[in-house]
Tab-separated table of C-alpha atoms in Angstrom:
chain	number	residue	atom	x	y	z
X	30	SER	CA	-17.770	-24.621	12.235
X	31	ALA	CA	-18.936	-22.106	10.085
X	32	VAL	CA	-20.239	-21.702	7.022
X	33	ILE	CA	-19.798	-18.646	5.495
X	34	SER	CA	-22.174	-17.609	2.021
X	35	GLN	CA	-19.947	-14.918	-0.388
X	36	LYS	CA	-21.129	-12.959	-3.382
X	37	PRO	CA	-20.237	-12.294	-6.238
X	38	SER	CA	-18.221	-15.382	-7.069
X	39	ARG	CA	-17.043	-13.656	-10.088
X	40	ASP	CA	-16.658	-10.278	-11.686
X	41	ILE	CA	-14.994	-8.302	-14.778
X	42	CYS	CA	-14.596	-4.563	-13.765
X	43	GLN	CA	-14.120	-1.951	-14.982
X	44	ARG	CA	-10.722	1.115	-13.962
X	45	GLY	CA	-11.839	3.506	-11.894
X	46	THR	CA	-14.980	1.448	-10.809
X	47	SER	CA	-15.576	0.683	-7.152
X	48	LEU	CA	-17.273	-3.288	-6.322
X	49	THR	CA	-18.356	-4.630	-2.976
X	50	ILE	CA	-18.594	-7.901	-1.573
X	51	GLN	CA	-20.101	-9.362	0.217
X	52	CYS	CA	-20.101	-11.791	3.311
X	53	GLN	CA	-22.690	-13.071	5.049
X	54	VAL	CA	-21.534	-16.022	7.175
X	55	ASP	CA	-24.177	-19.211	9.633
X	56	SER	CA	-23.374	-17.850	13.274
X	57	GLN	CA	-21.960	-14.470	14.959
X	58	VAL	CA	-18.700	-14.287	14.854
X	59	THR	CA	-16.520	-11.221	16.528
X	60	MET	CA	-13.945	-10.803	14.065
X	61	MET	CA	-14.513	-11.216	10.085
X	62	PHE	CA	-11.146	-11.504	8.139
X	63	TRP	CA	-10.595	-9.925	4.573
X	64	TYR	CA	-7.935	-12.161	1.929
X	65	ARG	CA	-6.787	-11.691	-0.965
X	66	GLN	CA	-4.393	-13.111	-3.638
X	67	GLN	CA	-2.488	-12.284	-5.944
X	68	PRO	CA	-1.472	-14.090	-9.091
X	69	GLY	CA	1.708	-16.143	-7.384
X	70	GLN	CA	1.418	-14.574	-4.201
X	71	SER	CA	0.299	-16.179	-1.312
X	72	LEU	CA	-2.408	-15.568	0.839
X	73	THR	CA	-2.237	-11.739	2.264
X	74	LEU	CA	-4.580	-10.368	4.808
X	75	ILE	CA	-6.010	-7.337	3.739
X	76	ALA	CA	-7.993	-6.039	7.264
X	77	THR	CA	-9.820	-7.190	10.253
X	78	ALA	CA	-13.858	-6.753	10.687
X	79	ASN	CA	-14.397	-6.284	13.662
X	80	GLN	CA	-18.215	-5.045	14.998
X	81	GLY	CA	-19.043	-2.040	16.355
X	82	SER	CA	-15.799	-0.409	15.280
X	83	GLU	CA	-13.490	0.434	12.740
X	84	ALA	CA	-11.737	-1.731	10.968
X	85	THR	CA	-7.961	-2.602	11.411
X	86	TYR	CA	-6.051	-2.445	8.849
X	87	GLU	CA	-2.930	-4.523	7.947
X	88	SER	CA	0.063	-3.049	6.785
X	89	GLY	CA	-0.025	-1.743	3.127
X	90	PHE	CA	-3.613	-1.725	3.165
X	91	VAL	CA	-5.483	1.735	3.491
X	92	ILE	CA	-9.670	2.296	4.608
X	93	ASP	CA	-9.841	4.771	1.573
X	94	LYS	CA	-8.925	1.747	-1.291
X	95	PHE	CA	-10.340	-0.846	0.692
X	96	PRO	CA	-13.803	0.148	2.839
X	97	ILE	CA	-14.784	-2.097	5.256
X	98	SER	CA	-18.415	-2.203	7.229
X	99	ARG	CA	-18.880	-4.251	10.030
X	100	PRO	CA	-23.136	-3.695	10.177
X	101	ASN	CA	-23.839	-6.675	12.923
X	102	LEU	CA	-21.940	-10.094	14.066
X	103	THR	CA	-22.629	-12.325	10.694
X	104	PHE	CA	-22.455	-9.601	8.141
X	105	SER	CA	-19.215	-7.380	6.189
X	106	THR	CA	-18.225	-5.778	3.354
X	107	LEU	CA	-15.297	-4.914	1.412
X	108	THR	CA	-15.408	-2.096	-0.904
X	109	VAL	CA	-12.695	-2.502	-3.752
X	110	SER	CA	-12.650	1.240	-4.818
X	111	ASN	CA	-11.349	3.189	-7.972
X	112	MET	CA	-9.787	-0.115	-9.022
X	113	SER	CA	-7.032	-0.774	-11.027
X	114	PRO	CA	-5.627	-3.817	-13.023
X	115	GLU	CA	-3.146	-4.553	-10.507
X	116	ASP	CA	-6.443	-5.023	-7.845
X	117	SER	CA	-7.594	-8.637	-9.365
X	118	SER	CA	-7.055	-10.879	-7.563
X	119	ILE	CA	-9.572	-13.215	-5.376
X	120	TYR	CA	-10.679	-11.649	-2.444
X	121	LEU	CA	-12.255	-14.487	0.454
X	122	CYS	CA	-14.010	-13.584	3.724
X	123	SER	CA	-12.697	-15.082	6.661
X	124	VAL	CA	-13.896	-16.129	10.170
X	125	ARG	CA	-12.504	-18.558	13.065
X	126	PRO	CA	-14.768	-19.214	15.671
X	127	ILE	CA	-13.012	-19.699	18.703
X	128	HIS	CA	-15.510	-21.309	21.583
X	129	ARG	CA	-13.514	-20.371	24.302
X	130	ARG	CA	-10.012	-17.823	24.045
X	131	GLY	CA	-6.428	-19.344	23.357
X	132	MET	CA	-8.253	-22.731	21.826
X	133	ASN	CA	-6.068	-23.371	18.224
X	134	THR	CA	-8.832	-23.608	15.481
X	135	GLU	CA	-9.671	-23.556	12.262
X	136	ALA	CA	-10.452	-20.464	9.709
X	137	PHE	CA	-13.386	-21.427	7.063
X	138	PHE	CA	-13.920	-18.992	4.085
X	139	GLY	CA	-16.448	-17.914	1.900
X	140	GLN	CA	-15.960	-18.846	-1.310
X	141	GLY	CA	-13.462	-16.153	-2.945
X	142	THR	CA	-14.825	-13.197	-5.583
X	143	ARG	CA	-12.444	-12.776	-8.510
X	144	LEU	CA	-11.583	-9.931	-9.649
X	145	THR	CA	-11.307	-9.264	-12.892
X	146	VAL	CA	-10.254	-5.391	-13.949
X	147	VAL	CA	-9.894	-3.858	-16.970
K	26	ILE	CA	6.641	-10.389	11.049
K	27	LEU	CA	6.220	-14.060	10.744
K	28	ASN	CA	7.314	-15.576	7.644
K	29	VAL	CA	5.884	-19.237	6.032
K	30	GLU	CA	7.218	-20.312	3.047
K	31	GLN	CA	6.368	-23.701	1.325
K	32	SER	CA	7.931	-25.010	-1.178
K	33	PRO	CA	7.748	-26.565	-3.890
K	34	GLN	CA	5.762	-23.821	-5.538
K	35	SER	CA	4.306	-26.313	-8.498
K	36	LEU	CA	3.804	-29.963	-8.382
K	37	HIS	CA	3.105	-32.918	-11.270
K	38	VAL	CA	2.973	-36.311	-10.162
K	39	GLN	CA	1.156	-39.140	-11.723
K	40	GLU	CA	-2.036	-40.776	-10.429
K	41	GLY	CA	-1.129	-43.514	-7.539
K	42	ASP	CA	1.792	-42.126	-6.895
K	43	SER	CA	2.489	-40.734	-2.759
K	44	THR	CA	3.672	-37.404	-2.796
K	45	ASN	CA	5.080	-34.790	0.525
K	46	PHE	CA	6.200	-30.599	0.579
K	47	THR	CA	7.295	-28.754	3.228
K	48	CYS	CA	6.326	-25.940	5.380
K	49	SER	CA	8.709	-23.826	6.940
K	50	PHE	CA	7.847	-21.593	9.941
K	51	PRO	CA	9.802	-19.562	12.546
K	52	SER	CA	10.811	-22.766	15.423
K	53	SER	CA	10.639	-19.598	18.633
K	54	ASN	CA	6.488	-18.307	19.150
K	55	PHE	CA	5.404	-21.741	17.771
K	56	TYR	CA	1.969	-21.829	18.483
K	57	ALA	CA	0.128	-23.738	16.071
K	58	LEU	CA	-0.063	-24.862	12.339
K	59	HIS	CA	-3.085	-25.221	10.474
K	60	TRP	CA	-2.904	-26.717	7.247
K	61	TYR	CA	-5.402	-26.136	3.859
K	62	ARG	CA	-6.524	-27.252	0.387
K	63	TRP	CA	-7.681	-24.853	-1.596
K	64	GLU	CA	-9.417	-26.466	-4.926
K	65	THR	CA	-10.415	-24.578	-7.552
K	66	ALA	CA	-13.141	-23.147	-7.473
K	67	LYS	CA	-13.697	-23.772	-3.742
K	68	SER	CA	-13.460	-22.813	-0.385
K	69	PRO	CA	-10.122	-23.469	1.405
K	70	GLU	CA	-10.872	-26.153	3.722
K	71	ALA	CA	-8.856	-26.988	7.283
K	72	LEU	CA	-7.175	-30.626	6.538
K	73	PHE	CA	-5.095	-29.983	10.223
K	74	VAL	CA	-4.133	-27.482	12.877
K	75	MET	CA	-1.184	-29.333	14.796
K	76	THR	CA	0.523	-27.645	17.691
K	77	LEU	CA	3.029	-30.059	19.998
K	78	ASN	CA	6.135	-31.011	18.579
K	79	GLY	CA	5.943	-34.571	16.609
K	80	ASP	CA	2.316	-34.348	16.277
K	81	GLU	CA	1.704	-36.632	12.937
K	82	LYS	CA	-2.275	-36.185	12.313
K	83	LYS	CA	-3.554	-38.278	9.515
K	84	LYS	CA	-7.223	-37.987	7.259
K	85	GLY	CA	-7.942	-40.476	5.134
K	86	ARG	CA	-4.703	-40.772	2.679
K	87	ILE	CA	-3.323	-37.922	3.363
K	88	SER	CA	-0.982	-37.366	7.063
K	89	ALA	CA	0.914	-34.177	7.830
K	90	THR	CA	3.870	-34.733	10.926
K	91	LEU	CA	5.076	-31.477	12.367
K	92	ASN	CA	8.411	-30.792	14.124
K	93	THR	CA	8.118	-27.515	15.691
K	94	LYS	CA	12.604	-27.694	16.801
K	95	GLU	CA	13.154	-26.968	13.621
K	96	GLY	CA	10.294	-25.195	12.362
K	97	TYR	CA	9.189	-27.128	9.378
K	98	SER	CA	5.829	-29.504	8.389
K	99	TYR	CA	5.935	-32.307	5.770
K	100	LEU	CA	2.233	-32.481	4.240
K	101	TYR	CA	2.185	-36.011	2.412
K	102	ILE	CA	-0.468	-37.699	0.208
K	103	LYS	CA	-0.624	-41.479	-0.761
K	104	GLY	CA	-1.544	-42.934	-4.208
K	105	SER	CA	-2.679	-39.747	-5.003
K	106	GLN	CA	-5.824	-39.110	-7.032
K	107	PRO	CA	-6.788	-36.859	-9.136
K	108	GLU	CA	-9.694	-35.512	-6.650
K	109	ASP	CA	-5.945	-34.459	-4.988
K	110	SER	CA	-5.202	-31.494	-6.983
K	111	ALA	CA	-5.601	-28.051	-6.028
K	112	THR	CA	-3.789	-25.511	-4.097
K	113	TYR	CA	-2.290	-26.768	-0.365
K	114	LEU	CA	-1.545	-23.916	1.563
K	115	CYS	CA	-0.096	-23.665	5.613
K	116	ALA	CA	-0.398	-20.993	8.241
K	117	SER	CA	0.210	-19.883	11.683
K	118	PRO	CA	-0.708	-17.291	13.759
K	119	ALA	CA	1.443	-14.834	14.963
K	120	ASN	CA	1.227	-15.443	18.825
K	121	PHE	CA	-0.803	-16.684	21.079
K	122	GLY	CA	-4.580	-16.269	20.983
K	123	ASN	CA	-4.050	-14.270	18.286
K	124	GLU	CA	-6.579	-14.682	15.578
K	125	LYS	CA	-4.607	-13.488	12.421
K	126	LEU	CA	-3.284	-15.863	10.384
K	127	THR	CA	-0.178	-16.160	7.923
K	128	PHE	CA	0.230	-18.427	4.843
K	129	GLY	CA	2.451	-19.628	3.067
K	130	THR	CA	2.063	-19.575	-0.679
K	131	GLY	CA	0.908	-22.593	-1.703
K	132	THR	CA	1.878	-25.586	-3.025
K	133	ARG	CA	-0.224	-26.620	-6.820
K	134	LEU	CA	-0.538	-29.895	-6.818
K	135	THR	CA	-1.251	-31.130	-10.289
K	136	ILE	CA	-1.948	-35.328	-10.641
K	137	ILE	CA	-1.788	-36.716	-13.941
K	138	PRO	CA	-3.970	-39.493	-14.516
């Protein structure tokens, strides 16, 4: 299992500003995943954060808008840059500890960051 | 792109009644199906991870079935209680060993006391 501490839990931000979300995991994991859920939408993967290499972004998401840091195997940050009201979402970090390749283990999530951009 | 769909989008159920909802996924290249419960202001938590056709899993009053040949899974809640109010998400990995999960839009369940 894994316990993830995510902060902040919520924030209200002015458009044009940036917010950095942090996730700390209680164990070392290779990959950390960043998701967002816009109102009425599914959890959508933004990017996969790998320690020691650039994050891998999904279609529709770019590094300039969502820069990610992964300085070690237990910590990652996601920044939402130059925010607009469309960025109002719940942002979640997640890990899937895999003990051997191919095991279908469950995902563990942070508590989420509820972001409102005004 | 893996397409995972859930229905209904939302559901109101009287306390004590039983209910169920559906997750649909492509039957080709299936590897696993996950169910999560996401209560307001909490982290999503895993309910089940299912891999085999015909799998049935149970946790208390909640159970799930899996049909990989036709590409669907049902989640059942027996004797609904107010604490069952949550969004229920299903998810599937794109391929074997892939750690990324594709989620459905969720079913928002509200139990009416």
